[in-house]
PDB file of C-alpha atoms in Angstrom:
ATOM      1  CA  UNK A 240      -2.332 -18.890 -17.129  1.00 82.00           C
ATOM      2  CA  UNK A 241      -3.674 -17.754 -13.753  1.00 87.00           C
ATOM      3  CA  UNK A 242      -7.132 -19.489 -12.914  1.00 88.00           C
ATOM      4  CA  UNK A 243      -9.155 -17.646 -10.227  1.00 88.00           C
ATOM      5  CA  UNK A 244     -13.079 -18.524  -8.833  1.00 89.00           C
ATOM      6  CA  UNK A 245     -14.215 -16.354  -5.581  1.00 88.00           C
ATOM      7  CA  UNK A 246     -15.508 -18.989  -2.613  1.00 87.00           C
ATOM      8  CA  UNK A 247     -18.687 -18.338  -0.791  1.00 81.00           C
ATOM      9  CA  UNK A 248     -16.067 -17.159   2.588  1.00 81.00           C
ATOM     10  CA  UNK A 249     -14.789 -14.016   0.137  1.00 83.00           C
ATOM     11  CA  UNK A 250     -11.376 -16.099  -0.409  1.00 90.00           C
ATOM     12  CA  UNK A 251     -10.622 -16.070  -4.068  1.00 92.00           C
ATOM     13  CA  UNK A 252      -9.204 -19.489  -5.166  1.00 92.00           C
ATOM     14  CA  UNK A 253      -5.845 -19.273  -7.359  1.00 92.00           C
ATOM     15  CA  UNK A 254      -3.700 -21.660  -9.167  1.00 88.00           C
ATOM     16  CA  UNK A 255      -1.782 -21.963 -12.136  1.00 84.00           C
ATOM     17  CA  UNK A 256      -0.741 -25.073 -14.514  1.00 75.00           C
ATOM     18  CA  UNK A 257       2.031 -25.628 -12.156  1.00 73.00           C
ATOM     19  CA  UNK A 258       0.156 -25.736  -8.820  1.00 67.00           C
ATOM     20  CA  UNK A 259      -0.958 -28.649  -7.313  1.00 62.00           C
ATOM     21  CA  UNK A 260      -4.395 -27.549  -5.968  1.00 70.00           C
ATOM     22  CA  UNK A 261      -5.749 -23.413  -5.253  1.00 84.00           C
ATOM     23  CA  UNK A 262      -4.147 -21.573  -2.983  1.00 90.00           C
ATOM     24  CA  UNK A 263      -7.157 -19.620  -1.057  1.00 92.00           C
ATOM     25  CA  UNK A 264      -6.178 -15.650  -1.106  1.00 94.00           C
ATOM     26  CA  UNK A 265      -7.910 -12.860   0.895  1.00 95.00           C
ATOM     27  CA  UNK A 266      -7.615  -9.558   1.288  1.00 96.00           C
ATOM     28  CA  UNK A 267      -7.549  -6.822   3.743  1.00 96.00           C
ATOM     29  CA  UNK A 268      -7.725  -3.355   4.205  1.00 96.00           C
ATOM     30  CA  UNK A 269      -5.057  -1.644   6.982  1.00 96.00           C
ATOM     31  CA  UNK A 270      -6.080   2.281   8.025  1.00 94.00           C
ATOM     32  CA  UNK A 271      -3.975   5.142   7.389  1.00 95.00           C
ATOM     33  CA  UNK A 272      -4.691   7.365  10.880  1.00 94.00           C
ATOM     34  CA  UNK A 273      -4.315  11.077  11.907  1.00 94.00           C
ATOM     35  CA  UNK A 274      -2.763  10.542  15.085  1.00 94.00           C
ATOM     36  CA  UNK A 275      -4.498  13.704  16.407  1.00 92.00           C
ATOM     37  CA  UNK A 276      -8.238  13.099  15.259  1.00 91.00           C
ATOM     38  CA  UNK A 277      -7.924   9.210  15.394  1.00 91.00           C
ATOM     39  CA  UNK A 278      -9.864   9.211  11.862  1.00 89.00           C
ATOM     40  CA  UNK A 279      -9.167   6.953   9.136  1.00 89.00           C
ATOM     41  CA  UNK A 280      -7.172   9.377   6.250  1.00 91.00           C
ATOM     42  CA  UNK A 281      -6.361   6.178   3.615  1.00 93.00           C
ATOM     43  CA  UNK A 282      -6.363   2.227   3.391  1.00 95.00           C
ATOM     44  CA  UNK A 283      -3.493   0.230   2.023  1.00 97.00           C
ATOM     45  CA  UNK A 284      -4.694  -3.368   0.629  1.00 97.00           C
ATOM     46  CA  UNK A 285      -2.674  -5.975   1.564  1.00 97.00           C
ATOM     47  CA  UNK A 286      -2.830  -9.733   0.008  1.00 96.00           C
ATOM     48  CA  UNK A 287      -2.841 -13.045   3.153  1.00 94.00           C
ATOM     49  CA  UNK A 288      -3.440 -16.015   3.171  1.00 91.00           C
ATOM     50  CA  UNK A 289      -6.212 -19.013   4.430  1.00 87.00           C
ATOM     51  CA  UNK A 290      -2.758 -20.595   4.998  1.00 87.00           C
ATOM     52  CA  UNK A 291      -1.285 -19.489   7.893  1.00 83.00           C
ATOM     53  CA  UNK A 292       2.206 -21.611   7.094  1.00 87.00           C
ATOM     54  CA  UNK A 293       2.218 -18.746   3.819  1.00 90.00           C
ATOM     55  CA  UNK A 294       4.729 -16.530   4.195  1.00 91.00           C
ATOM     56  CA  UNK A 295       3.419 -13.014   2.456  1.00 91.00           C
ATOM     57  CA  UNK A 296       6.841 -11.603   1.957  1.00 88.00           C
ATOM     58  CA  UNK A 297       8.585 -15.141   0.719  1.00 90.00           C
ATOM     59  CA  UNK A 298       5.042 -15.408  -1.612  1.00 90.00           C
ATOM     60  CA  UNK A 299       5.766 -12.594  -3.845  1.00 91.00           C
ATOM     61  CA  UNK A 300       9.525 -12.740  -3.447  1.00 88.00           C
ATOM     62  CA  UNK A 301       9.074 -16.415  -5.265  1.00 89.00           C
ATOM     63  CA  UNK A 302       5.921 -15.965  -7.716  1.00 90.00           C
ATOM     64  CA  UNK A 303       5.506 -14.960 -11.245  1.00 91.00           C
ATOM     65  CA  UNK A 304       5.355 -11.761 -12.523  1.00 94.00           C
ATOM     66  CA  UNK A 305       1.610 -13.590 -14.196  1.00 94.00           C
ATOM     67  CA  UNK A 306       0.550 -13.912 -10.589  1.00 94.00           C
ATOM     68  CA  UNK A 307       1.716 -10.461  -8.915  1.00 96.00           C
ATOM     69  CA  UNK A 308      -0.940  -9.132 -12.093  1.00 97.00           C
ATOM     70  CA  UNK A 309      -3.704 -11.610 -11.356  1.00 95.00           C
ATOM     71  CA  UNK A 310      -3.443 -10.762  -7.498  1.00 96.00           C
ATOM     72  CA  UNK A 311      -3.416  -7.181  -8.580  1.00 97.00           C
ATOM     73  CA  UNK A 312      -6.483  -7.395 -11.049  1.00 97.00           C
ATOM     74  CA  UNK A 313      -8.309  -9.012  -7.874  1.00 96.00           C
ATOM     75  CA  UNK A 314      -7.436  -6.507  -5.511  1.00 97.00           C
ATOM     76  CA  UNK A 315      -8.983  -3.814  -8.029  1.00 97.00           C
ATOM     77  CA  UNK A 316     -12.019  -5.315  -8.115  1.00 95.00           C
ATOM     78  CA  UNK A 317     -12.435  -5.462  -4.397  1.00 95.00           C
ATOM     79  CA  UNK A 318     -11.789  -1.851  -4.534  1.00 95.00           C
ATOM     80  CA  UNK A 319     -14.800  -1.532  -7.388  1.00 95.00           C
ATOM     81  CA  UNK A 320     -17.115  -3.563  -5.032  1.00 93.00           C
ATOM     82  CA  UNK A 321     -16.586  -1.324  -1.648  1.00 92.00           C
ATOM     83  CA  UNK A 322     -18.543   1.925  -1.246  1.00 88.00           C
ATOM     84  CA  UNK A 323     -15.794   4.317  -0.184  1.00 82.00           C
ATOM     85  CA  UNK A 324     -17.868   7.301   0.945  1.00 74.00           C
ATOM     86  CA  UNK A 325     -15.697   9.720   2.629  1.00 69.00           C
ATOM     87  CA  UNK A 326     -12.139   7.892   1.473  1.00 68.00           C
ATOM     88  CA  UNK A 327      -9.683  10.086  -1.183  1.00 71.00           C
ATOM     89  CA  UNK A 328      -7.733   6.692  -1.361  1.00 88.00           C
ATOM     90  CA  UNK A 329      -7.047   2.846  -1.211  1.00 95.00           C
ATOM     91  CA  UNK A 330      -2.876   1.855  -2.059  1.00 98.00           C
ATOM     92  CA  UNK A 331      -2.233  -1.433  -3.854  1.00 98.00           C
ATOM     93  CA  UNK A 332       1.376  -2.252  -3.975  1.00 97.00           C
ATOM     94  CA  UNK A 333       3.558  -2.546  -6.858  1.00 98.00           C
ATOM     95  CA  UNK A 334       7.122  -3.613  -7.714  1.00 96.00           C
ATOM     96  CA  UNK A 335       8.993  -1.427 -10.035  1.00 97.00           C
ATOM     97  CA  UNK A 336       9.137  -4.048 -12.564  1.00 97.00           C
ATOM     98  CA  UNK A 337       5.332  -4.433 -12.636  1.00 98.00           C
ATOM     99  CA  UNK A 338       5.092  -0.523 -12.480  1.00 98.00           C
ATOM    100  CA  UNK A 339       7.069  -0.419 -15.786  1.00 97.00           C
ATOM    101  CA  UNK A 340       5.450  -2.568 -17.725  1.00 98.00           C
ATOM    102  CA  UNK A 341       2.971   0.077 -19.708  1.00 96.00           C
ATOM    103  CA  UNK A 342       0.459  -2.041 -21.406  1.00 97.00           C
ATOM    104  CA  UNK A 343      -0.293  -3.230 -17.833  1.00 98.00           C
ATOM    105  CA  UNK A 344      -0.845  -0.284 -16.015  1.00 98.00           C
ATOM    106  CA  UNK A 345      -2.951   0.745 -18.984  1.00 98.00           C
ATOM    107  CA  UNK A 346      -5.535  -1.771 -18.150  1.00 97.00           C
ATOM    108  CA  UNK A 347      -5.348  -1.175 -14.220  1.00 98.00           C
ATOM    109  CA  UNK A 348      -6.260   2.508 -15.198  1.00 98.00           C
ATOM    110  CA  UNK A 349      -9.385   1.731 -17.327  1.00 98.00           C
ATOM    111  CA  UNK A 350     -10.425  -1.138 -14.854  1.00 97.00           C
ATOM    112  CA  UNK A 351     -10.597   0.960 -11.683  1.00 97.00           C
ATOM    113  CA  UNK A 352     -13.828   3.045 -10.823  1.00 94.00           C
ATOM    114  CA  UNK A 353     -11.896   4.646  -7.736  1.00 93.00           C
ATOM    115  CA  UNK A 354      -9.218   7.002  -7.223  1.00 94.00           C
ATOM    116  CA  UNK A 355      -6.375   4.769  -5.887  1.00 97.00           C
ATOM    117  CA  UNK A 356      -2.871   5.729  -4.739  1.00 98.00           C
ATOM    118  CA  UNK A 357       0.134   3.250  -6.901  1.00 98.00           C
ATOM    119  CA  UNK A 358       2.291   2.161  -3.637  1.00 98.00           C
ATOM    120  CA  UNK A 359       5.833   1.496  -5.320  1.00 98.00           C
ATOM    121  CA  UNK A 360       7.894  -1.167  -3.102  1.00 96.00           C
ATOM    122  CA  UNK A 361      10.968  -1.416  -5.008  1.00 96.00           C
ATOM    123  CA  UNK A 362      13.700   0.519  -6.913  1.00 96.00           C
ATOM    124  CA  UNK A 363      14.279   0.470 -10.375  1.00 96.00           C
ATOM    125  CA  UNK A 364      17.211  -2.201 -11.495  1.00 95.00           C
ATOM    126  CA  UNK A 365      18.482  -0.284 -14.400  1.00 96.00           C
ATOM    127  CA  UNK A 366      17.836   2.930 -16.109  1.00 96.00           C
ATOM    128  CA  UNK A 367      15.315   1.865 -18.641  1.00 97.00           C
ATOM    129  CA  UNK A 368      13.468  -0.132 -15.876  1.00 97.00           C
ATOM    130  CA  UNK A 369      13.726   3.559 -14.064  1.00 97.00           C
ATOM    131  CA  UNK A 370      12.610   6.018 -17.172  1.00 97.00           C
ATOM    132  CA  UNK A 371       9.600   3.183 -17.814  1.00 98.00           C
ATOM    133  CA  UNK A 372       8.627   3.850 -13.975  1.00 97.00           C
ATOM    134  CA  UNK A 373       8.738   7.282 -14.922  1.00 97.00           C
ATOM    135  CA  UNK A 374       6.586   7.167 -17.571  1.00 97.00           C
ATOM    136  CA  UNK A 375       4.110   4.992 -15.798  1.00 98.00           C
ATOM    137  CA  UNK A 376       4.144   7.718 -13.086  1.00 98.00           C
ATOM    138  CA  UNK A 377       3.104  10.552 -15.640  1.00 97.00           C
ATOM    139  CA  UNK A 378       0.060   8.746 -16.848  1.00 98.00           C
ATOM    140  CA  UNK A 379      -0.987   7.791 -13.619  1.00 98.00           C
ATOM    141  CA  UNK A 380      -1.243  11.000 -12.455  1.00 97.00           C
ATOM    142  CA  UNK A 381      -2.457  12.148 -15.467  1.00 97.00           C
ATOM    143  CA  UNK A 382      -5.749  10.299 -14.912  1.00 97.00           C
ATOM    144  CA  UNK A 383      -6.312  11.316 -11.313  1.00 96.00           C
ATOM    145  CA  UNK A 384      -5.076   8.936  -9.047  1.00 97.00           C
ATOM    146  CA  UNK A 385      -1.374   9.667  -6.782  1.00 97.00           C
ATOM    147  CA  UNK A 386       1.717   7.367  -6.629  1.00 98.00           C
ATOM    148  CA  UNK A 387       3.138   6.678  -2.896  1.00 98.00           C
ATOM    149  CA  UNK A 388       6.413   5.928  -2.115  1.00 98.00           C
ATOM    150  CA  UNK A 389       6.636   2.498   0.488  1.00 98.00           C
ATOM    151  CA  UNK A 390       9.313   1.864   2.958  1.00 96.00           C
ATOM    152  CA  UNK A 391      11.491   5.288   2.150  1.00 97.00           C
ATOM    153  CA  UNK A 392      14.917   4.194   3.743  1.00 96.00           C
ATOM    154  CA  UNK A 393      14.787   0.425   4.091  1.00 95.00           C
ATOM    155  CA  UNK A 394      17.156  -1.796   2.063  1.00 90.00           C
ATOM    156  CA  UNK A 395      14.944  -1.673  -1.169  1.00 90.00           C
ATOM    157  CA  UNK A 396      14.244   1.990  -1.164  1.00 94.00           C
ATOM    158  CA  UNK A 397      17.070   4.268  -1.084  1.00 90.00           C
ATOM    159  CA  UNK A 398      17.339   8.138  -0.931  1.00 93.00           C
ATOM    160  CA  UNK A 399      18.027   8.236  -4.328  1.00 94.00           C
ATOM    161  CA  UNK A 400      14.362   6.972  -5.097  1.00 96.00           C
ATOM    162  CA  UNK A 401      13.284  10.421  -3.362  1.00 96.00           C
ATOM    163  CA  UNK A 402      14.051  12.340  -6.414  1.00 95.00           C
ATOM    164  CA  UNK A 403      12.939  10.328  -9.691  1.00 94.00           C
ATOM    165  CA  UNK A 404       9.288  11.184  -9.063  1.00 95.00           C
ATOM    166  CA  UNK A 405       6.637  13.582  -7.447  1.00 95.00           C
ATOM    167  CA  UNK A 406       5.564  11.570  -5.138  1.00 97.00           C
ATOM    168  CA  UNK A 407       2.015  12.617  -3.323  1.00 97.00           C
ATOM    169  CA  UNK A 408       2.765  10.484  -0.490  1.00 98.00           C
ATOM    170  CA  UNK A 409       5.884   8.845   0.916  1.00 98.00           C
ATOM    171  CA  UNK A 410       6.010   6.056   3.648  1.00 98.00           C
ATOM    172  CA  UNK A 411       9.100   6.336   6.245  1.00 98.00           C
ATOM    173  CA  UNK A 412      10.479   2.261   6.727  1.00 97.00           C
ATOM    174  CA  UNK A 413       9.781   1.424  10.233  1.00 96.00           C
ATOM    175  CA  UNK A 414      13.336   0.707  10.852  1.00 96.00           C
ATOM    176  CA  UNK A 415      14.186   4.452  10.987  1.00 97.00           C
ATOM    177  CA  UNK A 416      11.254   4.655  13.871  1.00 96.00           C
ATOM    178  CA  UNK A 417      13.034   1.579  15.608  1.00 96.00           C
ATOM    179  CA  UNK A 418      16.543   3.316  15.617  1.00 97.00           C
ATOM    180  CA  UNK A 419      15.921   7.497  15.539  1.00 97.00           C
ATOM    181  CA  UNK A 420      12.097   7.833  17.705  1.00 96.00           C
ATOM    182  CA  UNK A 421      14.257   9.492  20.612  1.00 93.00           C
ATOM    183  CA  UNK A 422      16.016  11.873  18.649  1.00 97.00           C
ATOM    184  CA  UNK A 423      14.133  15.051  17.959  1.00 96.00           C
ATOM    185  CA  UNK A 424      16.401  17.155  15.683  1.00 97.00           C
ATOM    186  CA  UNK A 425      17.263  14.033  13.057  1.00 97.00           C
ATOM    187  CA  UNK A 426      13.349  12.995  12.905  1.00 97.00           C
ATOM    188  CA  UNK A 427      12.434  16.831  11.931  1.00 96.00           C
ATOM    189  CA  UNK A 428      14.969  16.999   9.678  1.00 97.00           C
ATOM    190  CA  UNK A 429      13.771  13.863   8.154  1.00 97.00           C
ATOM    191  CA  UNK A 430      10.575  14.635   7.857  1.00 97.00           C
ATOM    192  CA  UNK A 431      11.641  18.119   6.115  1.00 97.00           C
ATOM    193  CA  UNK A 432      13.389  16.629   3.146  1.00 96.00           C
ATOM    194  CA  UNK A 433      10.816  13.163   2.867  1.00 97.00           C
ATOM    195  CA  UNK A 434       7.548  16.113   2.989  1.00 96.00           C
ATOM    196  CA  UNK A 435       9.884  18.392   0.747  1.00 95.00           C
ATOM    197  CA  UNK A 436       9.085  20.736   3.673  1.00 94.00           C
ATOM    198  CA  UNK A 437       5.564  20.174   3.841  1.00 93.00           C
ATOM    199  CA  UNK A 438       4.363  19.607   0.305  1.00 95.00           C
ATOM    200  CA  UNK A 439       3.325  15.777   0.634  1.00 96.00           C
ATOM    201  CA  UNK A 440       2.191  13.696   3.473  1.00 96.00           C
ATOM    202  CA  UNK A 441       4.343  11.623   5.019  1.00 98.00           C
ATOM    203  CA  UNK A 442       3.480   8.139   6.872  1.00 98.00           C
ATOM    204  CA  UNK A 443       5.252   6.239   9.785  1.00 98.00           C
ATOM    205  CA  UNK A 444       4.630   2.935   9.365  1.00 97.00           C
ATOM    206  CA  UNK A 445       4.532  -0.052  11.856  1.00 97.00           C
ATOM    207  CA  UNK A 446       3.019   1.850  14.937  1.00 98.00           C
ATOM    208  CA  UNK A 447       1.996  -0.770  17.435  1.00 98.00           C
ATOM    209  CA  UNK A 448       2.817   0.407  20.421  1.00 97.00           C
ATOM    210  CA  UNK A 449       1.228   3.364  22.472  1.00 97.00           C
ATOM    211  CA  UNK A 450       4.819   4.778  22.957  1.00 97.00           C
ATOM    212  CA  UNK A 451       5.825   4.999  19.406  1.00 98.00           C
ATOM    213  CA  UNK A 452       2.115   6.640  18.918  1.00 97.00           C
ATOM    214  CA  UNK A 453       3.141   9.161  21.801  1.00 97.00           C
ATOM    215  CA  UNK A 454       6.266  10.121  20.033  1.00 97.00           C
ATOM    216  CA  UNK A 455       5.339  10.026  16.781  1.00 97.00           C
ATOM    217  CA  UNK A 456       2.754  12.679  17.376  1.00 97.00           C
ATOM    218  CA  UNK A 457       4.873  15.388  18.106  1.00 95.00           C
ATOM    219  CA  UNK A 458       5.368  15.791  13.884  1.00 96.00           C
ATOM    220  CA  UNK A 459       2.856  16.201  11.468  1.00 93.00           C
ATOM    221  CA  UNK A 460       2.523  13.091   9.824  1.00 97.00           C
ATOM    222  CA  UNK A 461      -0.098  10.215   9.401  1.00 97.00           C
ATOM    223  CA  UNK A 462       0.587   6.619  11.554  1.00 98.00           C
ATOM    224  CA  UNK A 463       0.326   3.028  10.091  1.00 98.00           C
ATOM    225  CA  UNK A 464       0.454  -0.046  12.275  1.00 98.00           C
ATOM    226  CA  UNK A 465      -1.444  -2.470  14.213  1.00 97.00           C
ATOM    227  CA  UNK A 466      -1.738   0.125  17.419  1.00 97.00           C
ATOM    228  CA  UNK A 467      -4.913   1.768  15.077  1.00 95.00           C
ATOM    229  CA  UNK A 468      -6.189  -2.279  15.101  1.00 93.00           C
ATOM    230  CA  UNK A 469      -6.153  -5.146  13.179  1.00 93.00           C
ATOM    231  CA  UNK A 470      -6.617  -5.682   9.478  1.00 95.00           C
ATOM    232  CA  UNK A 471      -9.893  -5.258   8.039  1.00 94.00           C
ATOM    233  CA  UNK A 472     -11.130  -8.159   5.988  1.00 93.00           C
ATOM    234  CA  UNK A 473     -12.547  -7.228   2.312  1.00 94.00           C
ATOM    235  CA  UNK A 474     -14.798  -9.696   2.526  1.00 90.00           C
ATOM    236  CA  UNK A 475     -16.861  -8.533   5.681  1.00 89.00           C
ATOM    237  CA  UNK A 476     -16.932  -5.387   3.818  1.00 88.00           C
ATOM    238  CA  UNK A 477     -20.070  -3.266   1.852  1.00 86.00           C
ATOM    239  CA  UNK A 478     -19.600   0.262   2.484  1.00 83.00           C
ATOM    240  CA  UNK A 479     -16.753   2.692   4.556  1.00 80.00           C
ATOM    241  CA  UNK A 480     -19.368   5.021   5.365  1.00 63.00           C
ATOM    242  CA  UNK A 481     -19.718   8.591   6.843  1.00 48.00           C
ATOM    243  CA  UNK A 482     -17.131   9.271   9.595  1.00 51.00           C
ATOM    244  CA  UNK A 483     -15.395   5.901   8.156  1.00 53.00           C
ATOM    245  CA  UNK A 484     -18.077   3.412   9.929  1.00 51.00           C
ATOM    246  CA  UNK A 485     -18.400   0.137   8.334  1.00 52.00           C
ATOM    247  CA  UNK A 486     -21.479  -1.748   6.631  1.00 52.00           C
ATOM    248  CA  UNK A 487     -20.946  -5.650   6.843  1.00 46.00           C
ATOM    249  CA  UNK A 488     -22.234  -8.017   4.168  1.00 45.00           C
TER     250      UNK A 488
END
């Protein structure tokens, strides 16, 4: 059993039988930018840590599928709390194997107030794990909220994973920016097939530098990184308002 209590700082305390002691969690929002208008489009909410020593990635590669839901239940009830005037979405992640499991999403569905966009990180490790996803997918969408495709490309997400659902949104891996930004004709064509030639957006992720904004810009497509600044804490948080200002508690 996962035991949670929310501290005074906005860090939600969180241990289980087996921990010795909480581990303090926070969480953040990061923008999804038009890199013409410079306006926030989306948020994605990502989990860190009061620990800096906490490695995110090695964190959920190592922890219970009982914790992955508990961080999950928390993160939906930060999206409850903010007043998202002017925002269509906020993206929580979730691994194939958490996306599957029906009963679950189920209770995600009836606890969020929001339309959200279900950011899928993983690929399915068999076919039943795959036509479970699928199924997941359909009610989702059947309830008004979109499913997002993370790091299209990358070692976890193949092309394959392209095809199994219709996706609103897919996210190209920042790898592919690293190794193709200079070549025209291969980034258009990629952007052709990921967009299915302009039917869903498409975001580069891990902009950070004023170059990669530069180049990026000459597509249509939405930018994700730490050029568009750094994380925005939950916590600090009351209201995205008109023209995506910010209310702080």
């Amino acid at each position: 059993m996962i035991n949670e209590r929310l501290k005074n700082n906005g860090c939600y305390e969180m241990c289980d039988d087996n921990t010795e002691g909480f581990i303090d969690v926070k969480f953040s929002l990061q923008p999804i930018v038009c890199p013409k208008t410079m306006n926030f489009i989306a948020f994605e909410m990502l989990t860190r840590f009061e620990d800096a020593k906490i490695n995110v990635e090695d964190f959920f590669n190592e922890i219970s599928d009982g914790w992955i839901k508990a961080i999950i239940r928390l993160q939906v009830n930060e999206i409850n709390r903010i007043k998202f005037d002017d925002l269509s979405y906020t993206s929580i992640n979730f691994n194939t194997k958490i996306m599957a499991d029906d009963k679950f999403i189920s209770c995600i569905l009836n606890q969020v107030n929001k339309k959200i966009a279900f950011e899928i990180t993983t690929s399915p490790s068999s076919n039943i794990e795959e036509m479970k996803l699928i199924n997941s997918i359909v009610n989702i969408k059947s309830r008004g909220h979109e499913v997002w495709l993370d790091d299209y490309l990358s070692e976890e997400i193949s092309e394959s994973m392209l095809f199994i659902a219709d996706w609103d949104l897919v996210k190209i891996d920042k790898s592919i920016m690293y190794k193709y930004l200079g070549d025209y004709e291969y980034m258009l064509d990629l952007i052709a097939d990921a967009s299915d030639f302009g039917r869903r957006n498409i975001v580069f992720e891990g902009v950070e530098t004023n170059y990669q904004h530069e180049q990026l810009s000459k597509y249509k497509c939405l930018h994700q990184g730490y050029y568009y600044g750094s994380l925005i804490e939950c916590a600090s948080i009351e209201r995205i308002g008109h023209r995506f200002s910010f209310e702080y508690q």
